[in-house]
Tab-separated table of C-alpha atoms in Angstrom:
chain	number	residue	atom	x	y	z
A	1	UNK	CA	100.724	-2.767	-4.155
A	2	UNK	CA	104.106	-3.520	-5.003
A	3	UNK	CA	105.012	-4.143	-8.368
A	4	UNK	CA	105.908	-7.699	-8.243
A	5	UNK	CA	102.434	-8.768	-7.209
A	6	UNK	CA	100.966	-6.356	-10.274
A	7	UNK	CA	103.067	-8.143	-12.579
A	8	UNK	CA	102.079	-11.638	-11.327
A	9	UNK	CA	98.469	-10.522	-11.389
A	10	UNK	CA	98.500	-8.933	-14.976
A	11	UNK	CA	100.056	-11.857	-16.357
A	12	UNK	CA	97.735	-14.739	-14.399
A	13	UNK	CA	94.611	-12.506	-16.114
A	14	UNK	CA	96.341	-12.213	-19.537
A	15	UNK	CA	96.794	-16.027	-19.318
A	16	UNK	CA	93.496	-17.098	-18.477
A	17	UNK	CA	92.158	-14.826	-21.276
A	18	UNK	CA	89.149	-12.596	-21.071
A	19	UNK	CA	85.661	-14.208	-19.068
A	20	UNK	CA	82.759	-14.173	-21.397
A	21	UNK	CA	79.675	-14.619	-19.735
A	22	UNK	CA	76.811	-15.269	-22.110
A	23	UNK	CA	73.226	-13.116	-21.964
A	24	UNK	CA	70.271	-14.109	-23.703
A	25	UNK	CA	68.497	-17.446	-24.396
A	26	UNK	CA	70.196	-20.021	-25.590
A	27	UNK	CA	69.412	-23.695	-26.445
A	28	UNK	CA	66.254	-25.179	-26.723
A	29	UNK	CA	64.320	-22.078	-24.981
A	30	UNK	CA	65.506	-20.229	-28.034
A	31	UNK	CA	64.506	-22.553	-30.357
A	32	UNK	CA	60.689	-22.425	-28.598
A	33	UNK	CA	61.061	-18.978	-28.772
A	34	UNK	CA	61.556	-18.770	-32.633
A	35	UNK	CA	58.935	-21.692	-32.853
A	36	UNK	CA	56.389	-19.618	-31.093
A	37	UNK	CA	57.091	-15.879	-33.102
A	38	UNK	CA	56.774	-18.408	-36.451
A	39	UNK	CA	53.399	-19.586	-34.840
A	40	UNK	CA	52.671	-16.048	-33.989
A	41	UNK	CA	53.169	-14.687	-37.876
A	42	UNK	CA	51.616	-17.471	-39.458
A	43	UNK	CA	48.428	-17.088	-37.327
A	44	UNK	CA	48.480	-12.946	-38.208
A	45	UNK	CA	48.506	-14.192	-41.869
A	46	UNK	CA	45.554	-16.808	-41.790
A	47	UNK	CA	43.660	-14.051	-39.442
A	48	UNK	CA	44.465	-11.127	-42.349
A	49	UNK	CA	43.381	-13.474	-44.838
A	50	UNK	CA	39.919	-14.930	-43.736
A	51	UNK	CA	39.051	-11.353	-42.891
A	52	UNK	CA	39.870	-10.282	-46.216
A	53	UNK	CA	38.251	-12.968	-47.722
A	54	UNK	CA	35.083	-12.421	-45.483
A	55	UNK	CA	34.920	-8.242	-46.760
A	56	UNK	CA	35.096	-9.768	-50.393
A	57	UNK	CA	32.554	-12.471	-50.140
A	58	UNK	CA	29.835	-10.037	-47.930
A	59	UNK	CA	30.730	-7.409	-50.417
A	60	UNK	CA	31.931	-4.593	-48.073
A	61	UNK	CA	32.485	-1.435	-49.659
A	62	UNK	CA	32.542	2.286	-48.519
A	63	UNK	CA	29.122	2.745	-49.602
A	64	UNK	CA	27.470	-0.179	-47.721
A	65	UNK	CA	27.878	-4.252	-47.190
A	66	UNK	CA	26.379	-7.014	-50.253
A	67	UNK	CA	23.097	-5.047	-51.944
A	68	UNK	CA	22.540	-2.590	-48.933
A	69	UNK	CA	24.115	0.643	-49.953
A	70	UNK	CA	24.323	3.697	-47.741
A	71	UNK	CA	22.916	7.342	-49.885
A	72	UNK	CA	22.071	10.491	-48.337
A	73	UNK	CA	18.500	9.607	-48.000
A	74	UNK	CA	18.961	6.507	-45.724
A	75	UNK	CA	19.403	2.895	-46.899
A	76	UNK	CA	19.249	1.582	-50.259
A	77	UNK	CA	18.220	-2.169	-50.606
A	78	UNK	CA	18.959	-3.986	-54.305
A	79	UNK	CA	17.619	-7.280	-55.341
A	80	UNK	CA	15.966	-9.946	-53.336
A	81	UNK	CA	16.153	-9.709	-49.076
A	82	UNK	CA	14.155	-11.465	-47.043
A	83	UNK	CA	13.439	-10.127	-43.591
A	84	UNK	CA	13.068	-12.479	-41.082
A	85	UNK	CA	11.526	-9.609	-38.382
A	86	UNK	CA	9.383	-6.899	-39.061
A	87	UNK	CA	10.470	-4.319	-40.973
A	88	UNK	CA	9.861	-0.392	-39.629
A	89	UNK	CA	10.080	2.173	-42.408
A	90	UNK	CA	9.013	5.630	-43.152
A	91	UNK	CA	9.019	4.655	-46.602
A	92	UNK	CA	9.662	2.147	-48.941
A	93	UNK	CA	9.997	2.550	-52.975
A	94	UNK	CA	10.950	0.563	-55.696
A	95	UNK	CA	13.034	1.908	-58.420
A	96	UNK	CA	11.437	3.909	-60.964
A	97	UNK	CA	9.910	2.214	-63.782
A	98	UNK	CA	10.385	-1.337	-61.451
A	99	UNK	CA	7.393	-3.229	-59.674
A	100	UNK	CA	8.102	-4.086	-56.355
A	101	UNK	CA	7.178	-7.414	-55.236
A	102	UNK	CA	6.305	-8.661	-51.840
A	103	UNK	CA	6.147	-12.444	-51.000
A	104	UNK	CA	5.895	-14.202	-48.267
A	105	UNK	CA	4.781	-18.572	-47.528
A	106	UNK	CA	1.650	-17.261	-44.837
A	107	UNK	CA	0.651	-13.288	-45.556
A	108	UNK	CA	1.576	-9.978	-46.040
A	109	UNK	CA	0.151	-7.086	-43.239
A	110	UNK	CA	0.920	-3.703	-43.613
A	111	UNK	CA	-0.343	-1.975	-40.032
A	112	UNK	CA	-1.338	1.395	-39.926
A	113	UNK	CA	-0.084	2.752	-36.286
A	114	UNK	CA	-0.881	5.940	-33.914
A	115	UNK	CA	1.596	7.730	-32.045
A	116	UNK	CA	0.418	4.962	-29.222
A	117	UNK	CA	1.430	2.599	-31.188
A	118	UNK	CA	-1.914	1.570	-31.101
A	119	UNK	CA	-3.325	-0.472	-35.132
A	120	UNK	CA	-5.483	2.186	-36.708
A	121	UNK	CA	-5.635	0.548	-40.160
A	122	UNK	CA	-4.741	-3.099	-40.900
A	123	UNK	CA	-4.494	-4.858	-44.496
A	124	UNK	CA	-3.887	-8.613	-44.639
A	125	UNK	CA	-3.137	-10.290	-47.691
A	126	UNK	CA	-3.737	-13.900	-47.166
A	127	UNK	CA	-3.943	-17.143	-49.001
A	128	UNK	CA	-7.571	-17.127	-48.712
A	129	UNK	CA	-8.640	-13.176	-48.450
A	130	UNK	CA	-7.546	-9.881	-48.771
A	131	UNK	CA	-8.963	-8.216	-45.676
A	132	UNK	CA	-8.690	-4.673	-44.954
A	133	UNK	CA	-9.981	-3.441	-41.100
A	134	UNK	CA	-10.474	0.567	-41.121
A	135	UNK	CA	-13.061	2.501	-39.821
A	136	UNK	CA	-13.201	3.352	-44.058
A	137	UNK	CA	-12.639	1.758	-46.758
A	138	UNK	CA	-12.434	3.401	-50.468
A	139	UNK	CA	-11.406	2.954	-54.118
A	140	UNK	CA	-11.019	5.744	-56.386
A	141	UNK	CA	-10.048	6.302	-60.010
A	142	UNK	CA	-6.763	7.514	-61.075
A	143	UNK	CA	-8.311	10.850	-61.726
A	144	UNK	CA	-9.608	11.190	-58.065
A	145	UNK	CA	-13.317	9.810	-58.787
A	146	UNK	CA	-14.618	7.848	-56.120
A	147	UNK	CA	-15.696	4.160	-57.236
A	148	UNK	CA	-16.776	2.158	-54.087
A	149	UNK	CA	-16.675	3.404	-50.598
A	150	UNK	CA	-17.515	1.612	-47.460
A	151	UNK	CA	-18.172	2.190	-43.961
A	152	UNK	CA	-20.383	1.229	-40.709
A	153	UNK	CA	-23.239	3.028	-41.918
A	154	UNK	CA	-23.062	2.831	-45.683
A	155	UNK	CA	-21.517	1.263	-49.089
A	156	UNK	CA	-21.466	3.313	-51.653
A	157	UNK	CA	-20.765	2.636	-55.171
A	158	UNK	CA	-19.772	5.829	-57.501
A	159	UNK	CA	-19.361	4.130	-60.980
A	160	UNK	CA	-21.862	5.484	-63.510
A	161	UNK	CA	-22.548	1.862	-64.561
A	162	UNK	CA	-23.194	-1.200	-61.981
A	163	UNK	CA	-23.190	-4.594	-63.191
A	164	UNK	CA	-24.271	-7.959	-61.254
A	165	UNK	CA	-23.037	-10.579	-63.705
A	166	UNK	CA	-24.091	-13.501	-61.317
A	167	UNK	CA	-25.651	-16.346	-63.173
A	168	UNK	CA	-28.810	-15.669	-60.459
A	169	UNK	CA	-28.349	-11.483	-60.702
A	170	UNK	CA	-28.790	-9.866	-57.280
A	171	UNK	CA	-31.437	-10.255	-54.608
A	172	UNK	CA	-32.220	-7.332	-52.560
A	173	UNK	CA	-34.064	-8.197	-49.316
A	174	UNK	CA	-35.528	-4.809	-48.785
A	175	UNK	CA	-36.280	-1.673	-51.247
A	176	UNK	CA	-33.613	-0.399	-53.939
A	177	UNK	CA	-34.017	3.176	-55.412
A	178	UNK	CA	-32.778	3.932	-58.481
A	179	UNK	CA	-33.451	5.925	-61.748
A	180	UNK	CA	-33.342	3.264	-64.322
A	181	UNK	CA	-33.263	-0.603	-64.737
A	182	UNK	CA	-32.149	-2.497	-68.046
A	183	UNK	CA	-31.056	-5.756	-68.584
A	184	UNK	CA	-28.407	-6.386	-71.717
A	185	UNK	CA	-29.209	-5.671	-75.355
A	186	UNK	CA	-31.380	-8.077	-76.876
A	187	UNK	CA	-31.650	-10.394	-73.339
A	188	UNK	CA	-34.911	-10.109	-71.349
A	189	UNK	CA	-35.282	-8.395	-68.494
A	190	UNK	CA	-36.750	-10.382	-65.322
């Protein structure tokens, strides 16, 4: 190229000055843009705060969630729960030196089961009866002494003393056996 035309060229270029072509967004895509990482961050805050709020109101710790606490010999329940299902446990204990309490608006059952699955033993605690359905039934002392016992074939009562306090006593529609009868001191006996 000769130099005439290099000079020309160099000095149209130096003339025009430098071409700056612009990358990026610009305008009102930008301003969207900045809109929607603000929308972004504020909706990270309100989500970080609810579940924050929601671990402090159930009461999540390490150890378990509200009065359900996690030990090493399963699951330890304090206070009041109800249970809206029924509830499968090998055992259940109240703390020492506490009474626990069941309650319920129909009746309590506790159901004795098989390895079947099949109801061996069934106590109902109703508004209107306690019933218990065994093929046994039996009350002892706490020193082991058997009390009352009943089965299919027999009732049993172990107490050294028994006492019918009904206004009309007992009736007995076949034979008793027994060693002695008395009636209270100083009442007649009929």
């Amino acid at each position: 190229m000769p130099q005439e035309q290099y000079a020309h060229r160099s000095a149209m270029q130096s003339s025009e000055g430098p071409q700056v072509y612009k990358v990026g967004i610009y305008g009102w895509r930008k301003r969207c843009l900045y809109f929607f990482v603000l929308l972004l961050m504020i909706l990270i805050l309100v989500n970080l705060a609810m579940t924050i709020w929601i671990l402090k109101v159930m009461n999540f710790t390490i150890d378990g969630m509200g009065n359900l606490r996690i030990t090493e010999k399963g699951l330890k329940l304090e206070g009041d729960s109800e249970f809206l299902k029924p509830l499968y446990a090998k055992e259940i204990r109240s703390r020492p030196g506490n009474p626990l309490y069941f309650q319920s608006a129909r009746n309590v059952t506790v159901n004795i089961l098989n390895e079947k699955t099949k109801v061996l033993t069934r106590l109902v605690t109703g508004p209107q009866a306690v019933e218990a359905h065994s093929q046994k039934f039996e009350v002892k002392s706490l020193s082991g002494k058997l009390l009352f016992s009943a089965d299919d074939n027999e009732v049993v009562v172990g107490a050294e003393r028994l006492r019918v306090l009904g206004a009309e006593g007992t009736v007995f529609p076949k034979s008793i056996e027994t060693p002695s009868v008395r009636a209270d001191p100083f009442k007649e006996l009929r």
